[in-house]
PDB file of C-alpha atoms in Angstrom:
ATOM      1  CA  MET A   1       1.754  -2.080  56.566  1.00 85.00           C
ATOM      2  CA  ILE A   2       4.981  -1.352  54.698  1.00 87.00           C
ATOM      3  CA  ALA A   3       4.942  -4.810  53.136  1.00 88.00           C
ATOM      4  CA  LEU A   4       1.395  -4.230  51.868  1.00 87.00           C
ATOM      5  CA  PHE A   5       2.453  -0.876  50.403  1.00 86.00           C
ATOM      6  CA  VAL A   6       5.439  -2.471  48.638  1.00 87.00           C
ATOM      7  CA  ILE A   7       3.244  -5.276  47.266  1.00 89.00           C
ATOM      8  CA  VAL A   8       0.707  -2.766  45.866  1.00 88.00           C
ATOM      9  CA  VAL A   9       3.426  -0.612  44.303  1.00 87.00           C
ATOM     10  CA  MET A  10       5.103  -3.646  42.730  1.00 88.00           C
ATOM     11  CA  ALA A  11       1.755  -4.855  41.348  1.00 88.00           C
ATOM     12  CA  LEU A  12       1.123  -1.436  39.792  1.00 88.00           C
ATOM     13  CA  LEU A  13       4.605  -1.442  38.246  1.00 88.00           C
ATOM     14  CA  ALA A  14       4.076  -4.955  36.858  1.00 87.00           C
ATOM     15  CA  ALA A  15       0.727  -3.920  35.347  1.00 85.00           C
ATOM     16  CA  ALA A  16       2.299  -0.830  33.779  1.00 83.00           C
ATOM     17  CA  MET A  17       5.160  -2.884  32.311  1.00 84.00           C
ATOM     18  CA  GLY A  18       2.683  -5.379  30.875  1.00 79.00           C
ATOM     19  CA  ARG A  19       0.806  -2.552  29.196  1.00 78.00           C
ATOM     20  CA  PHE A  20       4.046  -1.126  27.788  1.00 76.00           C
ATOM     21  CA  LEU A  21       4.900  -4.511  26.299  1.00 75.00           C
ATOM     22  CA  THR A  22       1.445  -4.802  24.731  1.00 71.00           C
ATOM     23  CA  ASP A  23       1.712  -1.307  23.224  1.00 71.00           C
ATOM     24  CA  SER A  24       5.171  -2.084  21.874  1.00 70.00           C
ATOM     25  CA  SER A  25       3.908  -5.287  20.269  1.00 70.00           C
ATOM     26  CA  GLU A  26       1.001  -3.463  18.600  1.00 72.00           C
ATOM     27  CA  LYS A  27       3.344  -0.767  17.286  1.00 75.00           C
ATOM     28  CA  ASN A  28       5.608  -3.417  15.760  1.00 78.00           C
ATOM     29  CA  THR A  29       2.613  -5.054  14.087  1.00 77.00           C
ATOM     30  CA  VAL A  30       1.498  -1.732  12.616  1.00 80.00           C
ATOM     31  CA  GLU A  31       5.032  -1.027  11.370  1.00 86.00           C
ATOM     32  CA  VAL A  32       5.305  -4.420   9.658  1.00 86.00           C
ATOM     33  CA  ARG A  33       1.890  -4.067   8.045  1.00 86.00           C
ATOM     34  CA  SER A  34       2.734  -0.531   6.933  1.00 90.00           C
ATOM     35  CA  VAL A  35       5.861  -1.724   5.139  1.00 91.00           C
ATOM     36  CA  ARG A  36       3.938  -4.614   3.562  1.00 90.00           C
ATOM     37  CA  ALA A  37       1.201  -2.223   2.396  1.00 91.00           C
ATOM     38  CA  LEU A  38       3.840   0.088   0.894  1.00 94.00           C
ATOM     39  CA  LEU A  39       5.480  -2.813  -0.937  1.00 92.00           C
ATOM     40  CA  ALA A  40       2.091  -3.985  -2.194  1.00 92.00           C
ATOM     41  CA  ALA A  41       1.327  -0.475  -3.513  1.00 94.00           C
ATOM     42  CA  GLN A  42       4.729  -0.339  -5.244  1.00 94.00           C
ATOM     43  CA  SER A  43       4.124  -3.756  -6.787  1.00 91.00           C
ATOM     44  CA  GLY A  44       0.743  -2.578  -8.061  1.00 91.00           C
ATOM     45  CA  LEU A  45       2.379   0.435  -9.726  1.00 93.00           C
ATOM     46  CA  GLU A  46       5.055  -1.728 -11.333  1.00 91.00           C
ATOM     47  CA  VAL A  47       2.481  -4.136 -12.740  1.00 89.00           C
ATOM     48  CA  ALA A  48       0.347  -1.242 -14.029  1.00 89.00           C
ATOM     49  CA  LEU A  49       3.347   0.447 -15.666  1.00 89.00           C
ATOM     50  CA  TYR A  50       4.287  -2.799 -17.390  1.00 88.00           C
ATOM     51  CA  GLN A  51       0.710  -3.188 -18.620  1.00 85.00           C
ATOM     52  CA  LEU A  52       0.767   0.360 -20.030  1.00 85.00           C
ATOM     53  CA  PHE A  53       4.273   0.125 -21.515  1.00 82.00           C
ATOM     54  CA  PRO A  54       5.112  -3.542 -22.209  1.00 80.00           C
ATOM     55  CA  ASN A  55       8.476  -4.653 -23.594  1.00 78.00           C
ATOM     56  CA  ARG A  56       6.898  -5.758 -26.837  1.00 70.00           C
ATOM     57  CA  PRO A  57       5.189  -3.319 -29.181  1.00 68.00           C
ATOM     58  CA  VAL A  58       1.421  -3.324 -28.969  1.00 63.00           C
ATOM     59  CA  ALA A  59      -1.214  -1.903 -31.236  1.00 62.00           C
ATOM     60  CA  PRO A  60      -2.129   1.606 -30.108  1.00 62.00           C
ATOM     61  CA  SER A  61      -5.340   1.715 -28.166  1.00 62.00           C
ATOM     62  CA  SER A  62      -7.718   4.624 -27.898  1.00 68.00           C
ATOM     63  CA  ASN A  63      -7.739   4.223 -24.120  1.00 75.00           C
ATOM     64  CA  ARG A  64      -4.681   2.406 -22.794  1.00 79.00           C
ATOM     65  CA  CYS A  65      -5.972   2.714 -19.225  1.00 80.00           C
ATOM     66  CA  ASN A  66      -8.288  -0.181 -20.074  1.00 79.00           C
ATOM     67  CA  LEU A  67      -5.174  -2.408 -20.131  1.00 77.00           C
ATOM     68  CA  VAL A  68      -4.512  -1.808 -16.425  1.00 79.00           C
ATOM     69  CA  LEU A  69      -5.931  -4.317 -13.939  1.00 80.00           C
ATOM     70  CA  THR A  70      -7.858  -2.524 -11.215  1.00 84.00           C
ATOM     71  CA  THR A  71      -7.280  -4.991  -8.340  1.00 84.00           C
ATOM     72  CA  LEU A  72      -4.483  -7.387  -7.500  1.00 83.00           C
ATOM     73  CA  GLN A  73      -4.393 -10.129  -4.863  1.00 80.00           C
ATOM     74  CA  PHE A  74      -1.143 -11.560  -3.510  1.00 78.00           C
ATOM     75  CA  ASN A  75      -2.316 -15.040  -2.515  1.00 74.00           C
ATOM     76  CA  GLY A  76       0.684 -16.828  -4.041  1.00 76.00           C
ATOM     77  CA  ASN A  77       3.255 -14.559  -2.394  1.00 75.00           C
ATOM     78  CA  SER A  78       3.954 -15.495   1.227  1.00 78.00           C
ATOM     79  CA  GLY A  79       5.375 -12.041   2.007  1.00 80.00           C
ATOM     80  CA  LEU A  80       2.196 -10.229   0.987  1.00 83.00           C
ATOM     81  CA  VAL A  81      -0.511 -12.681   2.117  1.00 81.00           C
ATOM     82  CA  GLY A  82      -3.557 -10.761   3.249  1.00 81.00           C
ATOM     83  CA  CYS A  83      -2.636  -7.747   1.134  1.00 87.00           C
ATOM     84  CA  GLN A  84      -4.431  -6.378  -1.887  1.00 89.00           C
ATOM     85  CA  VAL A  85      -3.935  -3.473  -4.263  1.00 92.00           C
ATOM     86  CA  ALA A  86      -6.403  -1.205  -6.016  1.00 93.00           C
ATOM     87  CA  VAL A  87      -4.933   0.622  -9.016  1.00 93.00           C
ATOM     88  CA  SER A  88      -6.626   3.444 -10.886  1.00 92.00           C
ATOM     89  CA  CYS A  89      -5.483   4.931 -14.180  1.00 91.00           C
ATOM     90  CA  GLN A  90      -6.311   8.314 -15.654  1.00 91.00           C
ATOM     91  CA  GLU A  91      -5.160   9.874 -18.905  1.00 88.00           C
ATOM     92  CA  VAL A  92      -3.595  13.331 -18.581  1.00 88.00           C
ATOM     93  CA  PRO A  93      -2.384  15.718 -21.305  1.00 88.00           C
ATOM     94  CA  VAL A  94       1.397  16.162 -21.463  1.00 85.00           C
ATOM     95  CA  THR A  95       3.313  18.857 -23.318  1.00 83.00           C
ATOM     96  CA  TYR A  96       7.020  18.297 -23.906  1.00 79.00           C
ATOM     97  CA  ASN A  97       9.135  20.344 -26.343  1.00 81.00           C
ATOM     98  CA  ASN A  98       5.975  22.086 -27.546  1.00 84.00           C
ATOM     99  CA  GLN A  99       4.433  18.766 -28.552  1.00 82.00           C
ATOM    100  CA  SER A 100       1.267  17.414 -26.997  1.00 83.00           C
ATOM    101  CA  SER A 101       1.024  13.796 -25.910  1.00 82.00           C
ATOM    102  CA  THR A 102      -1.025  11.609 -23.642  1.00 83.00           C
ATOM    103  CA  GLY A 103       0.341  10.728 -20.221  1.00 86.00           C
ATOM    104  CA  TYR A 104      -1.020   8.494 -17.523  1.00 89.00           C
ATOM    105  CA  ARG A 105      -1.589   9.094 -13.821  1.00 92.00           C
ATOM    106  CA  LEU A 106      -1.572   5.886 -11.818  1.00 93.00           C
ATOM    107  CA  GLU A 107      -2.703   5.678  -8.214  1.00 94.00           C
ATOM    108  CA  SER A 108      -2.061   2.520  -6.228  1.00 94.00           C
ATOM    109  CA  VAL A 109      -3.573   1.818  -2.804  1.00 94.00           C
ATOM    110  CA  GLY A 110      -2.021  -1.132  -0.985  1.00 92.00           C
ATOM    111  CA  THR A 111      -3.981  -2.530   1.963  1.00 90.00           C
ATOM    112  CA  CYS A 112      -2.861  -5.205   4.420  1.00 87.00           C
ATOM    113  CA  GLY A 113      -4.916  -6.689   7.226  1.00 80.00           C
ATOM    114  CA  SER A 114      -8.624  -6.986   7.780  1.00 75.00           C
ATOM    115  CA  SER A 115     -10.999  -4.579   9.457  1.00 68.00           C
ATOM    116  CA  ASP A 116     -13.990  -6.945   9.638  1.00 66.00           C
ATOM    117  CA  LEU A 117     -15.475  -6.242  13.071  1.00 63.00           C
ATOM    118  CA  ASN A 118     -17.870  -9.206  12.799  1.00 68.00           C
ATOM    119  CA  SER A 119     -15.094 -11.799  12.776  1.00 57.00           C
ATOM    120  CA  ALA A 120     -14.098 -13.812  15.843  1.00 53.00           C
ATOM    121  CA  ASN A 121     -10.760 -11.974  15.999  1.00 53.00           C
ATOM    122  CA  PRO A 122     -11.274  -8.397  14.736  1.00 55.00           C
ATOM    123  CA  ASP A 123      -8.130  -6.900  13.350  1.00 70.00           C
ATOM    124  CA  PHE A 124      -7.043  -3.648  11.799  1.00 76.00           C
ATOM    125  CA  ALA A 125      -6.107  -2.732   8.256  1.00 82.00           C
ATOM    126  CA  VAL A 126      -3.191  -0.536   7.180  1.00 88.00           C
ATOM    127  CA  SER A 127      -3.060   1.134   3.775  1.00 90.00           C
ATOM    128  CA  ARG A 128      -0.510   3.130   1.815  1.00 93.00           C
ATOM    129  CA  THR A 129      -1.146   5.165  -1.319  1.00 95.00           C
ATOM    130  CA  LEU A 130       1.362   5.889  -4.092  1.00 95.00           C
ATOM    131  CA  MET A 131       0.900   7.918  -7.266  1.00 95.00           C
ATOM    132  CA  VAL A 132       3.021   8.164 -10.381  1.00 93.00           C
ATOM    133  CA  GLU A 133       2.685   9.968 -13.716  1.00 90.00           C
ATOM    134  CA  ALA A 134       4.289   8.589 -16.853  1.00 88.00           C
ATOM    135  CA  TYR A 135       4.287   8.902 -20.616  1.00 82.00           C
ATOM    136  CA  ASP A 136       6.162   6.989 -23.270  1.00 75.00           C
ATOM    137  CA  GLY A 137       8.439   9.888 -24.211  1.00 69.00           C
ATOM    138  CA  GLY A 138       7.967   9.260 -27.902  1.00 61.00           C
ATOM    139  CA  THR A 139       6.655  11.663 -30.439  1.00 47.00           C
ATOM    140  CA  PRO A 140       2.894  12.038 -30.210  1.00 43.00           C
TER     141      PRO A 140
END
């Protein structure tokens, strides 16, 4: 009787430890995808800022937000495979030293993973959102 009790208790402990290991593995996966999504969102902001304010002078445009790409895929980058970025741009009025100018509000949403429930191996997606406001600092 005691041997049966010990066997049952040990089986319950083994099952609990297996579940703890599975939970730990899933948490690590979420953490890695979260960091990748954050890096993808930061990369999207950097690309959008370069498109708004390139190193070379460009002809002024009536709406510079049209220069910003709205989606980016990272197929060529092995660190961000499976990640994508959606960037939105909005013009905002800026007043600096009593002078009005046009600023830009950029929002970047980086998403890694897939949430397609119809696939053979359904997965989860993690996203991170970053926002930045910028203006060229020149005289309007």
